[in-house]
Amino acid sequence: MDDKVLEKLKVLAESAKYDVSCASSGTSRKSKSGAIGSAAGWGICHSFAEDGRCISLLKIMLTNYCIFDCAYCINRRSNDIPRATLSVTELVNLTIEFYRRNYIEGLFLSSGVVRNADYTMERLVRVVKDLRTVYRFNGYIHLKSIPGASQELVNEAGLYADRMSVNIEIPNEKSLRLLAPEKDFQSVFQPMRYIQQGVLQSAEERKRFRHAPRFVPAGQSTQMIVGATSDSDKDILRLSSALYQRPTMKRVYYSGFIPVNEYDNRLPALKQPPLVRENRLYQADWLLRFYQFKVDEIVNDAYPDLDLEVDPKLGWALRHPEQFPVDINKADYEMLLRVPGIGVKSAKLIVVSRRYSRLGTEQLKKIGVVMKKAQYFITCHELPIRTINEVSPEAVRQLLVRKAGRKKTDDRQLILQFQDEP
């Protein structure tokens, strides 16, 4: 392989590593006669598929040159970093060669913006189109849409990509204008609407015509940076909840702010990413998607930020002791989901198992209930532990935090202090 191309690969793969919104595909492309590659399962980018396979993909940028000067981005126009650009042919050949060597099973492709949005988007479309039509590549492709790109180009890209995404980055438009004055929410949400329209139209066409082309079969995703602005968890989760109301939005990713441009005084003086907060946001996101929680139950005006010491479901339970204890042998499925230590799978097994006999501690442990949490919030016919109302929410909190070992955390993760503040 050409040394110049490999040097470009090193630069562009390094520039692409900060985008976390490529963790899963959610698509299935069956093997086709005359085609190479396939995409099956849910895991992408060194995660695991439903059948246990580890799936990898080439995560790269077409170019890390960019006309924008976003304060939080390593590839911002004013940064003095190594720059590189792959031609369409070079990137297509690189992907095919990596696949033939069994290095990858798919492609995650993004790009800095050069000249304008449409010029950049057109080159991205050419890459995925050549892979599908010329080389008959049937593997997974995740394509980042360029904010401000035209509907025609987004529609064409959707015919070849499995998933598309447009990163919001900053959850508040005022904050976005401060850190990225050349961007606005309109340029981000417009391509999202184009993708949504294309997916819904494709679904209708496939109801009438069996072989109608599929449009972005794995839906779309987006990413928000956590900790780059003073926005609260309430602001972030409300935006996430609104995005999940759209039928094609599959995932919202949260990326702890990494201070790659420490000289910019618009950014917080963090020494390392707020990983604890990022983790809590993912847990809260899970509650929104699978546990039937509403945003205002997790965060509200009284509690605008997530508790960093306990998970969001436990935090809700501690604030609402009047909802407990829950009788495991009588409670409905929705209430079981709200018990700390009981997950979706465990709740379903409880509902099925109690049809045949009353459930006790041993049965709950076998089902998979985390009893060290659940014991304070449930009753069953022989459970001896005092419940949250017999102790107190604060006492239960202290017990559970102490049992967790109070892992030492770096306080610098938890403080949002800007350089221009005293």
CSV table of C-alpha atoms in Angstrom, one decimal:
chain,number,residue,atom,x,y,z
A,1,MET,CA,0.0,0.0,0.0
A,2,ASP,CA,1.2,3.5,-0.9
A,3,ASP,CA,3.2,5.1,2.0
A,4,LYS,CA,1.6,8.5,1.3
A,5,VAL,CA,-1.9,7.0,1.8
A,6,LEU,CA,-0.8,5.2,5.0
A,7,GLU,CA,0.6,8.5,6.3
A,8,LYS,CA,-2.8,10.2,5.5
A,9,LEU,CA,-4.5,7.3,7.2
A,10,LYS,CA,-2.6,7.9,10.5
A,11,VAL,CA,-3.5,11.6,10.5
A,12,LEU,CA,-7.2,11.2,9.6
A,13,ALA,CA,-7.9,8.2,11.9
A,14,GLU,CA,-6.4,10.3,14.8
A,15,SER,CA,-8.7,13.2,13.9
A,16,ALA,CA,-11.7,10.9,13.8
A,17,LYS,CA,-11.3,9.4,17.3
A,18,TYR,CA,-13.3,12.0,19.2
A,19,ASP,CA,-16.6,11.0,17.5
A,20,VAL,CA,-18.3,8.4,19.7
A,21,SER,CA,-21.5,8.1,17.7
A,22,CYS,CA,-20.6,4.9,15.9
A,23,ALA,CA,-21.0,2.3,18.6
A,24,SER,CA,-23.8,0.2,16.9
A,25,SER,CA,-25.3,-0.4,13.6
A,26,GLY,CA,-28.8,-1.9,14.2
A,27,THR,CA,-28.9,-3.2,10.6
A,28,SER,CA,-28.7,-6.5,8.9
A,29,ARG,CA,-27.3,-6.9,5.3
A,30,LYS,CA,-27.5,-10.5,4.1
A,31,SER,CA,-24.8,-11.8,1.9
A,32,LYS,CA,-25.4,-11.3,-1.8
A,33,SER,CA,-24.2,-13.2,-4.8
A,34,GLY,CA,-21.3,-11.2,-6.4
A,35,ALA,CA,-21.0,-8.8,-3.4
A,36,ILE,CA,-18.3,-8.7,-0.7
A,37,GLY,CA,-19.0,-8.3,3.0
A,38,SER,CA,-22.1,-8.4,5.1
A,39,ALA,CA,-23.4,-6.5,8.2
A,40,ALA,CA,-25.2,-8.6,10.7
A,41,GLY,CA,-26.0,-8.0,14.4
A,42,TRP,CA,-25.8,-4.8,16.4
A,43,GLY,CA,-22.2,-4.1,17.4
A,44,ILE,CA,-19.9,-2.0,15.4
A,45,CYS,CA,-16.5,-0.5,16.1
A,46,HIS,CA,-15.0,-3.1,18.4
A,47,SER,CA,-18.1,-3.9,20.3
A,48,PHE,CA,-20.1,-7.1,20.3
A,49,ALA,CA,-22.9,-8.4,18.1
A,50,GLU,CA,-25.9,-10.2,19.4
A,51,ASP,CA,-24.3,-13.5,18.6
A,52,GLY,CA,-21.1,-12.6,20.5
A,53,ARG,CA,-18.9,-11.6,17.6
A,54,CYS,CA,-16.6,-8.6,17.9
A,55,ILE,CA,-17.1,-6.4,14.9
A,56,SER,CA,-14.7,-3.7,13.8
A,57,LEU,CA,-14.8,-0.9,11.2
A,58,LEU,CA,-12.5,1.7,9.7
A,59,LYS,CA,-13.2,4.9,11.5
A,60,ILE,CA,-11.8,7.7,9.4
A,61,MET,CA,-12.3,11.3,8.0
A,62,LEU,CA,-12.2,12.2,4.4
A,63,THR,CA,-10.3,15.3,5.4
A,64,ASN,CA,-9.5,17.1,8.6
A,65,TYR,CA,-9.2,20.5,6.9
A,66,CYS,CA,-12.2,22.6,8.0
A,67,ILE,CA,-13.6,26.0,7.3
A,68,PHE,CA,-15.2,26.2,10.8
A,69,ASP,CA,-13.4,27.3,13.9
A,70,CYS,CA,-15.4,25.5,16.6
A,71,ALA,CA,-13.8,26.0,20.0
A,72,TYR,CA,-14.3,22.4,21.1
A,73,CYS,CA,-12.9,20.7,18.0
A,74,ILE,CA,-9.4,19.5,17.5
A,75,ASN,CA,-9.8,20.0,13.7
A,76,ARG,CA,-10.8,23.7,14.0
A,77,ARG,CA,-9.5,26.0,11.4
A,78,SER,CA,-7.1,27.9,13.7
A,79,ASN,CA,-5.3,24.8,15.1
A,80,ASP,CA,-1.8,24.1,13.9
A,81,ILE,CA,-2.1,20.3,13.5
A,82,PRO,CA,-1.0,17.8,10.8
A,83,ARG,CA,-3.6,18.0,7.9
A,84,ALA,CA,-4.5,15.5,5.3
A,85,THR,CA,-7.1,14.8,2.6
A,86,LEU,CA,-7.8,11.5,0.9
A,87,SER,CA,-9.2,11.4,-2.6
A,88,VAL,CA,-12.4,9.5,-3.2
A,89,THR,CA,-10.4,6.8,-5.0
A,90,GLU,CA,-7.9,6.5,-2.2
A,91,LEU,CA,-10.5,6.1,0.5
A,92,VAL,CA,-12.5,3.6,-1.5
A,93,ASN,CA,-9.4,1.5,-2.2
A,94,LEU,CA,-8.3,1.8,1.4
A,95,THR,CA,-11.6,0.4,2.6
A,96,ILE,CA,-11.6,-2.5,0.2
A,97,GLU,CA,-8.0,-3.4,0.9
A,98,PHE,CA,-8.6,-3.4,4.7
A,99,TYR,CA,-11.7,-5.6,4.2
A,100,ARG,CA,-9.8,-8.0,2.0
A,101,ARG,CA,-7.1,-8.3,4.7
A,102,ASN,CA,-9.9,-9.0,7.2
A,103,TYR,CA,-9.0,-5.9,9.3
A,104,ILE,CA,-12.6,-4.5,9.2
A,105,GLU,CA,-16.2,-5.3,8.4
A,106,GLY,CA,-17.5,-1.8,7.8
A,107,LEU,CA,-16.8,1.9,7.5
A,108,PHE,CA,-17.5,4.9,9.7
A,109,LEU,CA,-16.9,8.0,7.5
A,110,SER,CA,-16.9,11.6,8.5
A,111,SER,CA,-15.2,14.8,7.3
A,112,GLY,CA,-14.3,18.3,8.0
A,113,VAL,CA,-16.1,20.9,5.9
A,114,VAL,CA,-14.1,22.2,2.9
A,115,ARG,CA,-15.3,25.0,0.6
A,116,ASN,CA,-19.0,24.5,1.6
A,117,ALA,CA,-21.3,21.8,2.9
A,118,ASP,CA,-22.5,20.6,-0.5
A,119,TYR,CA,-19.0,20.3,-1.9
A,120,THR,CA,-17.9,18.1,1.0
A,121,MET,CA,-21.2,16.1,1.1
A,122,GLU,CA,-20.9,15.4,-2.6
A,123,ARG,CA,-17.5,13.8,-2.1
A,124,LEU,CA,-18.7,11.7,0.8
A,125,VAL,CA,-21.6,10.4,-1.4
A,126,ARG,CA,-19.2,9.5,-4.1
A,127,VAL,CA,-17.2,7.3,-1.7
A,128,VAL,CA,-20.2,5.3,-0.4
A,129,LYS,CA,-21.7,5.1,-3.9
A,130,ASP,CA,-18.5,3.7,-5.4
A,131,LEU,CA,-18.2,1.2,-2.6
A,132,ARG,CA,-21.8,-0.1,-3.2
A,133,THR,CA,-22.1,0.1,-7.0
A,134,VAL,CA,-18.5,-0.4,-8.3
A,135,TYR,CA,-17.0,-2.7,-5.7
A,136,ARG,CA,-20.3,-4.3,-4.6
A,137,PHE,CA,-19.3,-3.7,-0.9
A,138,ASN,CA,-22.1,-5.1,1.3
A,139,GLY,CA,-20.7,-4.3,4.7
A,140,TYR,CA,-21.9,-1.8,7.2
A,141,ILE,CA,-21.5,1.9,6.4
A,142,HIS,CA,-22.2,4.8,8.8
A,143,LEU,CA,-22.0,8.1,7.1
A,144,LYS,CA,-21.9,11.5,8.9
A,145,SER,CA,-24.1,14.0,7.1
A,146,ILE,CA,-22.6,17.5,6.8
A,147,PRO,CA,-24.7,20.3,8.5
A,148,GLY,CA,-26.3,22.5,5.9
A,149,ALA,CA,-26.1,19.9,3.1
A,150,SER,CA,-28.8,20.0,0.5
A,151,GLN,CA,-31.7,17.6,0.5
A,152,GLU,CA,-30.7,16.0,-2.8
A,153,LEU,CA,-27.3,15.0,-1.5
A,154,VAL,CA,-28.7,13.7,1.8
A,155,ASN,CA,-31.3,11.6,-0.1
A,156,GLU,CA,-28.7,10.1,-2.4
A,157,ALA,CA,-26.4,9.3,0.5
A,158,GLY,CA,-29.3,7.5,2.3
A,159,LEU,CA,-29.6,5.0,-0.5
A,160,TYR,CA,-26.1,3.7,0.2
A,161,ALA,CA,-25.5,4.2,3.9
A,162,ASP,CA,-26.8,1.9,6.7
A,163,ARG,CA,-26.9,4.7,9.2
A,164,MET,CA,-26.5,8.4,9.0
A,165,SER,CA,-25.9,10.9,11.8
A,166,VAL,CA,-25.7,14.7,12.2
A,167,ASN,CA,-24.0,15.8,15.5
A,168,ILE,CA,-25.7,18.4,17.5
A,169,GLU,CA,-22.6,18.8,19.7
A,170,ILE,CA,-23.9,21.5,22.0
A,171,PRO,CA,-27.4,21.1,23.5
A,172,ASN,CA,-28.3,24.8,23.7
A,173,GLU,CA,-28.3,27.1,20.6
A,174,LYS,CA,-27.0,30.1,22.6
A,175,SER,CA,-24.1,28.0,23.8
A,176,LEU,CA,-23.5,26.7,20.3
A,177,ARG,CA,-23.3,30.2,18.9
A,178,LEU,CA,-20.7,31.1,21.6
A,179,LEU,CA,-18.5,28.1,20.8
A,180,ALA,CA,-19.2,27.7,17.1
A,181,PRO,CA,-20.4,31.0,15.8
A,182,GLU,CA,-20.5,29.8,12.2
A,183,LYS,CA,-23.1,27.1,13.1
A,184,ASP,CA,-26.7,27.1,14.2
A,185,PHE,CA,-29.4,24.6,15.1
A,186,GLN,CA,-31.1,25.1,11.7
A,187,SER,CA,-28.1,23.7,9.8
A,188,VAL,CA,-28.1,20.6,12.1
A,189,PHE,CA,-31.8,19.9,12.3
A,190,GLN,CA,-32.5,20.4,8.6
A,191,PRO,CA,-30.5,17.3,7.5
A,192,MET,CA,-32.1,15.3,10.3
A,193,ARG,CA,-35.5,16.1,8.9
A,194,TYR,CA,-34.3,15.1,5.4
A,195,ILE,CA,-33.1,11.7,6.8
A,196,GLN,CA,-36.4,11.2,8.7
A,197,GLN,CA,-38.5,12.0,5.6
A,198,GLY,CA,-36.4,9.6,3.5
A,199,VAL,CA,-36.7,6.8,6.0
A,200,LEU,CA,-40.5,7.2,6.4
A,201,GLN,CA,-41.0,7.5,2.6
A,202,SER,CA,-38.9,4.4,2.0
A,203,ALA,CA,-41.0,2.4,4.5
A,204,GLU,CA,-44.2,3.4,2.7
A,205,GLU,CA,-42.7,2.4,-0.7
A,206,ARG,CA,-41.6,-1.0,0.6
A,207,LYS,CA,-45.1,-1.7,1.8
A,208,ARG,CA,-46.3,-1.4,-1.8
A,209,PHE,CA,-43.2,-2.6,-3.7
A,210,ARG,CA,-41.2,-5.4,-2.2
A,211,HIS,CA,-37.9,-4.5,-3.9
A,212,ALA,CA,-38.1,-0.8,-3.3
A,213,PRO,CA,-34.7,0.6,-2.2
A,214,ARG,CA,-34.0,0.8,1.5
A,215,PHE,CA,-33.1,4.2,2.9
A,216,VAL,CA,-30.8,4.4,5.9
A,217,PRO,CA,-32.2,1.1,7.3
A,218,ALA,CA,-30.5,1.5,10.7
A,219,GLY,CA,-31.9,5.0,11.2
A,220,GLN,CA,-30.0,8.0,12.5
A,221,SER,CA,-28.0,9.0,15.6
A,222,THR,CA,-26.5,12.1,17.0
A,223,GLN,CA,-23.9,13.2,19.6
A,224,MET,CA,-23.8,15.8,22.3
A,225,ILE,CA,-20.7,17.0,24.2
A,226,VAL,CA,-21.0,16.9,27.9
A,227,GLY,CA,-19.2,19.5,30.1
A,228,ALA,CA,-18.1,22.0,27.4
A,229,THR,CA,-20.8,24.5,28.5
A,230,SER,CA,-22.8,25.3,31.7
A,231,ASP,CA,-25.9,23.5,30.4
A,232,SER,CA,-27.5,21.3,33.0
A,233,ASP,CA,-28.4,17.6,32.7
A,234,LYS,CA,-32.0,18.7,32.5
A,235,ASP,CA,-31.3,20.7,29.3
A,236,ILE,CA,-29.4,17.7,27.8
A,237,LEU,CA,-32.0,15.1,28.6
A,238,ARG,CA,-35.0,17.2,27.5
A,239,LEU,CA,-33.3,17.6,24.1
A,240,SER,CA,-32.6,13.9,24.0
A,241,SER,CA,-36.2,13.1,24.9
A,242,ALA,CA,-37.5,15.4,22.1
A,243,LEU,CA,-35.2,13.7,19.6
A,244,TYR,CA,-36.4,10.2,20.6
A,245,GLN,CA,-39.9,11.3,19.8
A,246,ARG,CA,-38.8,11.2,16.2
A,247,PRO,CA,-39.4,7.8,14.7
A,248,THR,CA,-36.0,7.5,13.1
A,249,MET,CA,-33.8,8.6,15.9
A,250,LYS,CA,-32.1,5.4,17.3
A,251,ARG,CA,-29.4,6.7,19.6
A,252,VAL,CA,-28.2,9.9,21.3
A,253,TYR,CA,-24.5,9.6,22.3
A,254,TYR,CA,-22.9,11.6,25.1
A,255,SER,CA,-19.2,12.5,24.9
A,256,GLY,CA,-17.4,13.9,27.9
A,257,PHE,CA,-15.7,17.1,26.9
A,258,ILE,CA,-12.0,16.6,26.2
A,259,PRO,CA,-10.0,19.8,26.6
A,260,VAL,CA,-8.1,19.7,23.3
A,261,ASN,CA,-7.9,23.5,22.9
A,262,GLU,CA,-6.9,24.6,26.4
A,263,TYR,CA,-5.9,28.1,25.1
A,264,ASP,CA,-9.5,29.0,24.4
A,265,ASN,CA,-11.0,30.9,27.4
A,266,ARG,CA,-14.6,30.1,26.2
A,267,LEU,CA,-14.0,26.5,27.4
A,268,PRO,CA,-14.1,25.1,30.9
A,269,ALA,CA,-10.8,24.5,32.7
A,270,LEU,CA,-11.2,20.7,33.1
A,271,LYS,CA,-8.2,18.5,33.5
A,272,GLN,CA,-9.9,15.4,32.3
A,273,PRO,CA,-13.3,14.5,30.8
A,274,PRO,CA,-16.4,14.4,33.1
A,275,LEU,CA,-16.7,10.6,32.8
A,276,VAL,CA,-18.9,10.1,35.8
A,277,ARG,CA,-21.4,12.6,34.5
A,278,GLU,CA,-21.2,11.0,31.0
A,279,ASN,CA,-22.0,7.6,32.5
A,280,ARG,CA,-25.0,8.9,34.5
A,281,LEU,CA,-26.4,10.5,31.3
A,282,TYR,CA,-26.2,7.2,29.5
A,283,GLN,CA,-28.0,5.5,32.5
A,284,ALA,CA,-30.7,8.2,32.4
A,285,ASP,CA,-31.0,7.8,28.6
A,286,TRP,CA,-31.6,4.1,29.2
A,287,LEU,CA,-34.4,4.9,31.6
A,288,LEU,CA,-36.0,7.1,28.9
A,289,ARG,CA,-35.8,4.5,26.2
A,290,PHE,CA,-36.5,1.2,28.0
A,291,TYR,CA,-37.9,1.9,31.5
A,292,GLN,CA,-40.8,4.3,30.6
A,293,PHE,CA,-39.5,7.2,32.6
A,294,LYS,CA,-40.2,10.8,31.7
A,295,VAL,CA,-37.5,13.5,31.7
A,296,ASP,CA,-39.2,15.4,34.6
A,297,GLU,CA,-39.1,12.3,36.8
A,298,ILE,CA,-35.3,12.0,36.3
A,299,VAL,CA,-34.3,15.7,36.4
A,300,ASN,CA,-36.5,18.8,37.0
A,301,ASP,CA,-36.2,22.3,38.2
A,302,ALA,CA,-35.6,21.1,41.8
A,303,TYR,CA,-33.0,18.6,40.7
A,304,PRO,CA,-31.5,19.9,37.4
A,305,ASP,CA,-28.4,17.7,37.5
A,306,LEU,CA,-28.0,14.0,38.0
A,307,ASP,CA,-26.7,12.7,41.3
A,308,LEU,CA,-23.1,11.6,40.6
A,309,GLU,CA,-23.0,9.1,43.6
A,310,VAL,CA,-26.0,7.0,42.7
A,311,ASP,CA,-27.6,5.9,39.5
A,312,PRO,CA,-30.6,7.8,38.2
A,313,LYS,CA,-33.2,5.1,39.0
A,314,LEU,CA,-32.0,4.8,42.5
A,315,GLY,CA,-32.0,8.6,42.8
A,316,TRP,CA,-35.7,8.7,41.7
A,317,ALA,CA,-36.6,5.9,44.2
A,318,LEU,CA,-34.9,7.8,47.1
A,319,ARG,CA,-36.9,10.9,46.2
A,320,HIS,CA,-40.2,9.0,46.1
A,321,PRO,CA,-40.3,6.7,49.2
A,322,GLU,CA,-44.1,6.9,49.0
A,323,GLN,CA,-44.0,4.6,46.0
A,324,PHE,CA,-42.5,1.8,48.0
A,325,PRO,CA,-42.3,-0.9,49.1
A,326,VAL,CA,-43.5,-2.8,46.0
A,327,ASP,CA,-45.0,-6.3,46.5
A,328,ILE,CA,-43.1,-8.4,44.0
A,329,ASN,CA,-45.9,-10.9,43.8
A,330,LYS,CA,-48.6,-8.3,42.9
A,331,ALA,CA,-47.0,-5.2,41.3
A,332,ASP,CA,-47.6,-4.6,37.6
A,333,TYR,CA,-44.7,-4.7,35.1
A,334,GLU,CA,-44.4,-0.9,34.9
A,335,MET,CA,-43.9,-0.6,38.6
A,336,LEU,CA,-41.4,-3.4,38.8
A,337,LEU,CA,-39.3,-1.5,36.2
A,338,ARG,CA,-39.0,1.3,38.7
A,339,VAL,CA,-37.5,-0.8,41.5
A,340,PRO,CA,-33.7,-0.3,41.8
A,341,GLY,CA,-31.9,-3.5,41.1
A,342,ILE,CA,-34.6,-4.8,38.7
A,343,GLY,CA,-34.0,-4.6,35.0
A,344,VAL,CA,-36.2,-5.2,32.0
A,345,LYS,CA,-35.2,-8.9,31.7
A,346,SER,CA,-35.7,-9.5,35.4
A,347,ALA,CA,-39.1,-7.7,35.5
A,348,LYS,CA,-40.4,-9.9,32.6
A,349,LEU,CA,-39.2,-13.1,34.4
A,350,ILE,CA,-40.9,-12.0,37.6
A,351,VAL,CA,-44.2,-11.5,35.8
A,352,VAL,CA,-44.0,-14.9,34.2
A,353,SER,CA,-42.6,-16.8,37.2
A,354,ARG,CA,-45.1,-15.6,39.8
A,355,ARG,CA,-47.9,-17.2,37.9
A,356,TYR,CA,-46.7,-20.6,39.2
A,357,SER,CA,-45.6,-19.8,42.7
A,358,ARG,CA,-45.0,-17.0,45.2
A,359,LEU,CA,-41.5,-15.6,44.7
A,360,GLY,CA,-39.0,-15.2,47.6
A,361,THR,CA,-35.5,-14.0,48.0
A,362,GLU,CA,-33.8,-17.1,46.5
A,363,GLN,CA,-36.0,-17.0,43.5
A,364,LEU,CA,-35.3,-13.3,42.9
A,365,LYS,CA,-31.6,-13.9,43.1
A,366,LYS,CA,-31.8,-16.7,40.5
A,367,ILE,CA,-33.9,-14.4,38.2
A,368,GLY,CA,-31.1,-11.8,38.4
A,369,VAL,CA,-32.4,-9.2,40.7
A,370,VAL,CA,-29.7,-7.2,42.4
A,371,MET,CA,-30.8,-7.7,45.9
A,372,LYS,CA,-28.4,-5.4,47.6
A,373,LYS,CA,-30.4,-2.5,46.1
A,374,ALA,CA,-33.8,-4.0,45.6
A,375,GLN,CA,-34.2,-5.3,49.2
A,376,TYR,CA,-35.0,-1.9,50.6
A,377,PHE,CA,-37.8,-1.3,48.0
A,378,ILE,CA,-39.7,-4.6,47.8
A,379,THR,CA,-41.6,-7.0,49.9
A,380,CYS,CA,-42.0,-10.7,49.5
A,381,HIS,CA,-43.2,-13.3,51.9
A,382,GLU,CA,-39.9,-14.0,53.8
A,383,LEU,CA,-37.8,-10.9,53.1
A,384,PRO,CA,-36.4,-9.8,56.5
A,385,ILE,CA,-34.8,-6.5,55.5
A,386,ARG,CA,-36.4,-3.2,56.7
A,387,THR,CA,-37.7,-1.2,53.7
A,388,ILE,CA,-37.0,2.4,52.8
A,389,ASN,CA,-40.0,3.7,54.9
A,390,GLU,CA,-38.9,1.8,58.0
A,391,VAL,CA,-35.4,3.2,57.8
A,392,SER,CA,-35.2,6.5,55.8
A,393,PRO,CA,-34.2,7.5,52.3
A,394,GLU,CA,-31.0,9.1,53.5
A,395,ALA,CA,-30.1,6.0,55.6
A,396,VAL,CA,-30.7,3.8,52.6
A,397,ARG,CA,-28.6,6.1,50.4
A,398,GLN,CA,-25.7,6.0,52.9
A,399,LEU,CA,-25.9,2.2,53.1
A,400,LEU,CA,-25.8,1.7,49.3
A,401,VAL,CA,-23.1,4.3,48.7
A,402,ARG,CA,-21.0,2.7,51.4
A,403,LYS,CA,-21.6,-0.8,49.9
A,404,ALA,CA,-20.5,0.4,46.6
A,405,GLY,CA,-17.2,1.2,48.2
A,406,ARG,CA,-17.3,4.9,47.6
A,407,LYS,CA,-14.9,4.7,44.7
A,408,LYS,CA,-12.5,7.6,44.7
A,409,THR,CA,-13.3,10.1,42.0
A,410,ASP,CA,-11.4,13.1,40.8
A,411,ASP,CA,-13.2,16.3,41.9
A,412,ARG,CA,-12.0,18.0,38.8
A,413,GLN,CA,-14.5,15.9,36.8
A,414,LEU,CA,-17.3,17.4,38.8
A,415,ILE,CA,-16.5,21.2,38.7
A,416,LEU,CA,-17.4,23.3,35.7
A,417,GLN,CA,-15.1,26.3,36.1
A,418,PHE,CA,-14.4,28.7,33.1
A,419,GLN,CA,-11.1,30.4,32.8
A,420,ASP,CA,-12.6,33.8,32.7
A,421,GLU,CA,-14.4,33.3,36.0
A,422,PRO,CA,-12.8,34.2,39.4
